[in-house]
Amino acid sequence: MTTETTLSRSTDSSQPLVPLLEERWSPRSYDESATMTDAQLDAVLEAARWAPSAMNLQPRRFVAGRRGTETFRKINDNLLGFNAAWAFRASALVVGVLETVSEDGDERSFAQYDLGQSLSALTVQAHAEGLHVHQMAGIDAQGLRAAFDLPERFLPYTVTAIGTVADPTQLDEKAAEREVAPRTRIPLDEVVLVKE
């Protein structure tokens, strides 16, 4: 296995896609010597900020820390299971936070959808910056809420690792195999229920 192998994992799509979508994938093997600049971190967060939002309520917030900072350590300490075995090598970790209700108590029923939209934009911007992203649901939400003293209306929902891909041999054997396995998706005719 070589880094070159892991860097070129394009899709086997049934239709041509723009390169940023064609080449996007979610590695677990990150170069722990690579850093993320202020400009790169600002760019991915700005992309998240400008993502579409239902009724423009923007019920999403972020906690971002680069490796070596106290914020990064707190986020990493609240990763569960397998995620903790590899995410510490990422250049940055970003907590995606749902605003479940407004300050006035109004329910934010599209918060999950909006957060997903913003993380998708973050992912595409990161790829344009020459970085790769891996989104994780295996987190201790209450631990993150406590670590950052977040109000009850804010719910940590995901953590996103951002960094530079490294050779998968630094992972355990099973994870290294997954790192170079062919990318797959359910066929388009199964995903699209109706099309005219």
PDB file of C-alpha atoms in Angstrom:
ATOM      1  CA  MET A   1       0.000   0.000   0.000  1.00  0.00           C
ATOM      2  CA  THR A   2       1.255   3.452  -0.868  1.00  0.00           C
ATOM      3  CA  THR A   3       0.073   6.983  -0.271  1.00  0.00           C
ATOM      4  CA  GLU A   4      -0.361   7.355  -4.021  1.00  0.00           C
ATOM      5  CA  THR A   5      -2.948   4.556  -3.900  1.00  0.00           C
ATOM      6  CA  THR A   6      -4.903   6.238  -1.130  1.00  0.00           C
ATOM      7  CA  LEU A   7      -4.859   9.675  -2.752  1.00  0.00           C
ATOM      8  CA  SER A   8      -6.607   8.601  -5.952  1.00  0.00           C
ATOM      9  CA  ARG A   9      -9.861   6.951  -4.985  1.00  0.00           C
ATOM     10  CA  SER A  10     -12.331   8.274  -7.525  1.00  0.00           C
ATOM     11  CA  THR A  11     -15.879   7.059  -7.895  1.00  0.00           C
ATOM     12  CA  ASP A  12     -17.277   4.517 -10.290  1.00  0.00           C
ATOM     13  CA  SER A  13     -20.198   6.849 -10.972  1.00  0.00           C
ATOM     14  CA  SER A  14     -22.801   6.216 -13.621  1.00  0.00           C
ATOM     15  CA  GLN A  15     -22.652   9.880 -14.692  1.00  0.00           C
ATOM     16  CA  PRO A  16     -19.764  12.369 -14.952  1.00  0.00           C
ATOM     17  CA  LEU A  17     -19.303  14.396 -11.762  1.00  0.00           C
ATOM     18  CA  VAL A  18     -17.309  17.540 -11.087  1.00  0.00           C
ATOM     19  CA  PRO A  19     -13.802  16.570  -9.914  1.00  0.00           C
ATOM     20  CA  LEU A  20     -14.296  17.788  -6.330  1.00  0.00           C
ATOM     21  CA  LEU A  21     -17.180  15.328  -5.927  1.00  0.00           C
ATOM     22  CA  GLU A  22     -15.598  12.570  -8.018  1.00  0.00           C
ATOM     23  CA  GLU A  23     -12.407  12.534  -5.921  1.00  0.00           C
ATOM     24  CA  ARG A  24     -13.899  13.098  -2.464  1.00  0.00           C
ATOM     25  CA  TRP A  25     -13.550  10.259   0.023  1.00  0.00           C
ATOM     26  CA  SER A  26     -13.261   9.861   3.788  1.00  0.00           C
ATOM     27  CA  PRO A  27      -9.825   8.672   4.945  1.00  0.00           C
ATOM     28  CA  ARG A  28      -8.844   7.584   8.430  1.00  0.00           C
ATOM     29  CA  SER A  29      -5.116   7.735   7.848  1.00  0.00           C
ATOM     30  CA  TYR A  30      -3.876  11.294   8.339  1.00  0.00           C
ATOM     31  CA  ASP A  31      -0.386  12.785   8.291  1.00  0.00           C
ATOM     32  CA  GLU A  32       0.180  13.866  11.892  1.00  0.00           C
ATOM     33  CA  SER A  33       2.989  16.209  10.836  1.00  0.00           C
ATOM     34  CA  ALA A  34       0.785  18.155   8.385  1.00  0.00           C
ATOM     35  CA  THR A  35      -0.795  21.376   9.592  1.00  0.00           C
ATOM     36  CA  MET A  36      -3.801  23.414   8.573  1.00  0.00           C
ATOM     37  CA  THR A  37      -3.304  27.143   8.107  1.00  0.00           C
ATOM     38  CA  ASP A  38      -5.527  29.858   9.563  1.00  0.00           C
ATOM     39  CA  ALA A  39      -6.665  30.631   6.016  1.00  0.00           C
ATOM     40  CA  GLN A  40      -7.616  26.999   5.319  1.00  0.00           C
ATOM     41  CA  LEU A  41      -9.548  26.645   8.569  1.00  0.00           C
ATOM     42  CA  ASP A  42     -11.322  29.954   7.969  1.00  0.00           C
ATOM     43  CA  ALA A  43     -12.159  28.904   4.392  1.00  0.00           C
ATOM     44  CA  VAL A  44     -13.813  25.607   5.368  1.00  0.00           C
ATOM     45  CA  LEU A  45     -15.786  27.272   8.169  1.00  0.00           C
ATOM     46  CA  GLU A  46     -16.826  30.090   5.821  1.00  0.00           C
ATOM     47  CA  ALA A  47     -18.054  27.492   3.316  1.00  0.00           C
ATOM     48  CA  ALA A  48     -20.115  25.922   6.109  1.00  0.00           C
ATOM     49  CA  ARG A  49     -21.501  29.326   7.056  1.00  0.00           C
ATOM     50  CA  TRP A  50     -22.700  30.039   3.508  1.00  0.00           C
ATOM     51  CA  ALA A  51     -24.392  26.676   2.956  1.00  0.00           C
ATOM     52  CA  PRO A  52     -28.147  26.677   2.248  1.00  0.00           C
ATOM     53  CA  SER A  53     -30.414  26.984   5.270  1.00  0.00           C
ATOM     54  CA  ALA A  54     -34.155  26.384   5.655  1.00  0.00           C
ATOM     55  CA  MET A  55     -35.839  29.792   6.089  1.00  0.00           C
ATOM     56  CA  ASN A  56     -32.287  31.127   6.581  1.00  0.00           C
ATOM     57  CA  LEU A  57     -32.499  30.302  10.305  1.00  0.00           C
ATOM     58  CA  GLN A  58     -28.960  28.842  10.247  1.00  0.00           C
ATOM     59  CA  PRO A  59     -29.389  26.531  13.283  1.00  0.00           C
ATOM     60  CA  ARG A  60     -25.834  25.225  13.187  1.00  0.00           C
ATOM     61  CA  ARG A  61     -22.733  26.152  15.123  1.00  0.00           C
ATOM     62  CA  PHE A  62     -19.154  24.876  15.164  1.00  0.00           C
ATOM     63  CA  VAL A  63     -16.319  24.297  17.589  1.00  0.00           C
ATOM     64  CA  ALA A  64     -13.012  24.023  15.722  1.00  0.00           C
ATOM     65  CA  GLY A  65      -9.610  23.094  17.042  1.00  0.00           C
ATOM     66  CA  ARG A  66      -6.295  22.427  15.359  1.00  0.00           C
ATOM     67  CA  ARG A  67      -4.011  19.622  16.532  1.00  0.00           C
ATOM     68  CA  GLY A  68      -1.876  20.754  19.452  1.00  0.00           C
ATOM     69  CA  THR A  69      -4.531  23.053  20.946  1.00  0.00           C
ATOM     70  CA  GLU A  70      -6.644  22.553  24.055  1.00  0.00           C
ATOM     71  CA  THR A  71      -9.783  22.681  21.903  1.00  0.00           C
ATOM     72  CA  PHE A  72      -8.509  19.804  19.748  1.00  0.00           C
ATOM     73  CA  ARG A  73      -7.667  17.786  22.872  1.00  0.00           C
ATOM     74  CA  LYS A  74     -11.149  18.290  24.340  1.00  0.00           C
ATOM     75  CA  ILE A  75     -12.811  17.226  21.096  1.00  0.00           C
ATOM     76  CA  ASN A  76     -10.530  14.210  20.700  1.00  0.00           C
ATOM     77  CA  ASP A  77     -11.199  13.157  24.313  1.00  0.00           C
ATOM     78  CA  ASN A  78     -14.898  12.885  23.455  1.00  0.00           C
ATOM     79  CA  LEU A  79     -14.583  10.586  20.436  1.00  0.00           C
ATOM     80  CA  LEU A  80     -15.943   7.093  20.954  1.00  0.00           C
ATOM     81  CA  GLY A  81     -14.666   3.671  19.968  1.00  0.00           C
ATOM     82  CA  PHE A  82     -12.702   3.260  16.781  1.00  0.00           C
ATOM     83  CA  ASN A  83     -12.680   7.000  16.020  1.00  0.00           C
ATOM     84  CA  ALA A  84     -10.300   7.662  18.909  1.00  0.00           C
ATOM     85  CA  ALA A  85      -7.780   5.236  17.375  1.00  0.00           C
ATOM     86  CA  TRP A  86      -7.076   7.409  14.320  1.00  0.00           C
ATOM     87  CA  ALA A  87      -8.604  10.914  14.526  1.00  0.00           C
ATOM     88  CA  PHE A  88      -5.845  12.278  16.777  1.00  0.00           C
ATOM     89  CA  ARG A  89      -3.590  12.486  13.693  1.00  0.00           C
ATOM     90  CA  ALA A  90      -5.920  14.888  11.829  1.00  0.00           C
ATOM     91  CA  SER A  91      -4.842  18.501  11.402  1.00  0.00           C
ATOM     92  CA  ALA A  92      -8.138  19.781  12.822  1.00  0.00           C
ATOM     93  CA  LEU A  93     -11.320  18.514  14.446  1.00  0.00           C
ATOM     94  CA  VAL A  94     -14.618  20.374  14.031  1.00  0.00           C
ATOM     95  CA  VAL A  95     -17.705  19.729  16.158  1.00  0.00           C
ATOM     96  CA  GLY A  96     -20.968  20.219  14.274  1.00  0.00           C
ATOM     97  CA  VAL A  97     -23.506  21.597  16.741  1.00  0.00           C
ATOM     98  CA  LEU A  98     -27.275  21.713  16.294  1.00  0.00           C
ATOM     99  CA  GLU A  99     -29.222  24.692  17.581  1.00  0.00           C
ATOM    100  CA  THR A 100     -32.277  22.660  18.600  1.00  0.00           C
ATOM    101  CA  VAL A 101     -34.292  25.695  19.759  1.00  0.00           C
ATOM    102  CA  SER A 102     -33.782  29.447  19.422  1.00  0.00           C
ATOM    103  CA  GLU A 103     -32.969  31.689  22.369  1.00  0.00           C
ATOM    104  CA  ASP A 104     -36.726  32.401  22.508  1.00  0.00           C
ATOM    105  CA  GLY A 105     -37.570  28.680  22.649  1.00  0.00           C
ATOM    106  CA  ASP A 106     -38.715  28.249  19.025  1.00  0.00           C
ATOM    107  CA  GLU A 107     -38.038  24.733  17.750  1.00  0.00           C
ATOM    108  CA  ARG A 108     -35.459  24.422  14.974  1.00  0.00           C
ATOM    109  CA  SER A 109     -36.997  21.417  13.209  1.00  0.00           C
ATOM    110  CA  PHE A 110     -34.593  21.543  10.225  1.00  0.00           C
ATOM    111  CA  ALA A 111     -31.409  21.805  12.284  1.00  0.00           C
ATOM    112  CA  GLN A 112     -30.116  18.343  11.321  1.00  0.00           C
ATOM    113  CA  TYR A 113     -30.732  18.993   7.645  1.00  0.00           C
ATOM    114  CA  ASP A 114     -29.053  22.387   7.824  1.00  0.00           C
ATOM    115  CA  LEU A 115     -26.025  21.031   9.663  1.00  0.00           C
ATOM    116  CA  GLY A 116     -25.680  18.311   7.026  1.00  0.00           C
ATOM    117  CA  GLN A 117     -25.798  20.916   4.264  1.00  0.00           C
ATOM    118  CA  SER A 118     -23.126  22.999   5.948  1.00  0.00           C
ATOM    119  CA  LEU A 119     -20.824  20.023   6.538  1.00  0.00           C
ATOM    120  CA  SER A 120     -21.210  19.034   2.900  1.00  0.00           C
ATOM    121  CA  ALA A 121     -20.069  22.516   1.876  1.00  0.00           C
ATOM    122  CA  LEU A 122     -17.203  22.322   4.379  1.00  0.00           C
ATOM    123  CA  THR A 123     -16.179  18.977   2.868  1.00  0.00           C
ATOM    124  CA  VAL A 124     -16.091  20.280  -0.700  1.00  0.00           C
ATOM    125  CA  GLN A 125     -14.131  23.390   0.341  1.00  0.00           C
ATOM    126  CA  ALA A 126     -11.642  21.253   2.271  1.00  0.00           C
ATOM    127  CA  HIS A 127     -11.094  19.102  -0.814  1.00  0.00           C
ATOM    128  CA  ALA A 128     -10.528  22.255  -2.881  1.00  0.00           C
ATOM    129  CA  GLU A 129      -7.888  23.226  -0.290  1.00  0.00           C
ATOM    130  CA  GLY A 130      -6.098  19.901  -0.890  1.00  0.00           C
ATOM    131  CA  LEU A 131      -7.413  18.364   2.343  1.00  0.00           C
ATOM    132  CA  HIS A 132      -9.623  15.401   3.159  1.00  0.00           C
ATOM    133  CA  VAL A 133     -12.505  15.105   5.596  1.00  0.00           C
ATOM    134  CA  HIS A 134     -13.960  12.262   7.626  1.00  0.00           C
ATOM    135  CA  GLN A 135     -17.252  12.853   9.429  1.00  0.00           C
ATOM    136  CA  MET A 136     -17.994  10.920  12.623  1.00  0.00           C
ATOM    137  CA  ALA A 137     -21.147  10.207  14.589  1.00  0.00           C
ATOM    138  CA  GLY A 138     -19.364   8.207  17.313  1.00  0.00           C
ATOM    139  CA  ILE A 139     -19.053  11.028  19.838  1.00  0.00           C
ATOM    140  CA  ASP A 140     -19.919  11.750  23.453  1.00  0.00           C
ATOM    141  CA  ALA A 141     -22.366  14.615  22.892  1.00  0.00           C
ATOM    142  CA  GLN A 142     -22.861  15.352  26.580  1.00  0.00           C
ATOM    143  CA  GLY A 143     -19.118  15.244  27.164  1.00  0.00           C
ATOM    144  CA  LEU A 144     -18.588  17.786  24.384  1.00  0.00           C
ATOM    145  CA  ARG A 145     -21.389  19.983  25.719  1.00  0.00           C
ATOM    146  CA  ALA A 146     -19.727  19.992  29.144  1.00  0.00           C
ATOM    147  CA  ALA A 147     -16.203  20.458  27.750  1.00  0.00           C
ATOM    148  CA  PHE A 148     -17.219  23.638  25.948  1.00  0.00           C
ATOM    149  CA  ASP A 149     -19.898  24.795  28.417  1.00  0.00           C
ATOM    150  CA  LEU A 150     -22.573  24.840  25.710  1.00  0.00           C
ATOM    151  CA  PRO A 151     -26.137  25.873  26.612  1.00  0.00           C
ATOM    152  CA  GLU A 152     -28.776  23.126  26.643  1.00  0.00           C
ATOM    153  CA  ARG A 153     -30.237  24.352  23.343  1.00  0.00           C
ATOM    154  CA  PHE A 154     -26.960  23.482  21.560  1.00  0.00           C
ATOM    155  CA  LEU A 155     -26.441  19.774  20.851  1.00  0.00           C
ATOM    156  CA  PRO A 156     -23.059  18.487  19.614  1.00  0.00           C
ATOM    157  CA  TYR A 157     -24.042  16.141  16.800  1.00  0.00           C
ATOM    158  CA  THR A 158     -20.959  15.205  14.771  1.00  0.00           C
ATOM    159  CA  VAL A 159     -17.207  15.633  14.689  1.00  0.00           C
ATOM    160  CA  THR A 160     -15.354  16.144  11.419  1.00  0.00           C
ATOM    161  CA  ALA A 161     -11.663  15.324  11.038  1.00  0.00           C
ATOM    162  CA  ILE A 162      -9.765  17.409   8.463  1.00  0.00           C
ATOM    163  CA  GLY A 163      -6.231  16.771   7.289  1.00  0.00           C
ATOM    164  CA  THR A 164      -3.735  15.464   4.772  1.00  0.00           C
ATOM    165  CA  VAL A 165      -3.899  11.815   3.749  1.00  0.00           C
ATOM    166  CA  ALA A 166      -1.075   9.539   4.886  1.00  0.00           C
ATOM    167  CA  ASP A 167      -0.054   5.981   4.072  1.00  0.00           C
ATOM    168  CA  PRO A 168      -2.665   3.590   5.488  1.00  0.00           C
ATOM    169  CA  THR A 169      -0.046   1.254   6.949  1.00  0.00           C
ATOM    170  CA  GLN A 170      -0.047   3.364  10.125  1.00  0.00           C
ATOM    171  CA  LEU A 171      -3.567   2.008  10.794  1.00  0.00           C
ATOM    172  CA  ASP A 172      -4.315  -1.440  12.140  1.00  0.00           C
ATOM    173  CA  GLU A 173      -4.705  -4.155   9.501  1.00  0.00           C
ATOM    174  CA  LYS A 174      -8.507  -4.070   9.309  1.00  0.00           C
ATOM    175  CA  ALA A 175      -8.643  -0.264   9.058  1.00  0.00           C
ATOM    176  CA  ALA A 176      -5.840  -0.234   6.478  1.00  0.00           C
ATOM    177  CA  GLU A 177      -7.808  -2.664   4.301  1.00  0.00           C
ATOM    178  CA  ARG A 178     -10.886  -0.429   4.488  1.00  0.00           C
ATOM    179  CA  GLU A 179      -8.755   2.554   3.529  1.00  0.00           C
ATOM    180  CA  VAL A 180      -7.948   1.130   0.098  1.00  0.00           C
ATOM    181  CA  ALA A 181     -11.127  -0.897  -0.551  1.00  0.00           C
ATOM    182  CA  PRO A 182     -13.192   0.128  -3.566  1.00  0.00           C
ATOM    183  CA  ARG A 183     -15.682   2.919  -2.915  1.00  0.00           C
ATOM    184  CA  THR A 184     -19.273   1.774  -3.290  1.00  0.00           C
ATOM    185  CA  ARG A 185     -22.765   3.239  -3.305  1.00  0.00           C
ATOM    186  CA  ILE A 186     -26.239   1.811  -3.783  1.00  0.00           C
ATOM    187  CA  PRO A 187     -27.085   1.910  -7.525  1.00  0.00           C
ATOM    188  CA  LEU A 188     -28.841   5.046  -8.751  1.00  0.00           C
ATOM    189  CA  ASP A 189     -32.001   3.148  -9.761  1.00  0.00           C
ATOM    190  CA  GLU A 190     -32.368   1.988  -6.139  1.00  0.00           C
ATOM    191  CA  VAL A 191     -31.754   5.448  -4.684  1.00  0.00           C
ATOM    192  CA  VAL A 192     -34.190   7.273  -6.977  1.00  0.00           C
ATOM    193  CA  LEU A 193     -37.685   6.045  -6.194  1.00  0.00           C
ATOM    194  CA  VAL A 194     -39.480   8.013  -8.938  1.00  0.00           C
ATOM    195  CA  LYS A 195     -38.053   9.752 -12.018  1.00  0.00           C
ATOM    196  CA  GLU A 196     -39.948  10.942 -15.094  1.00  0.00           C
TER     197      GLU A 196
END
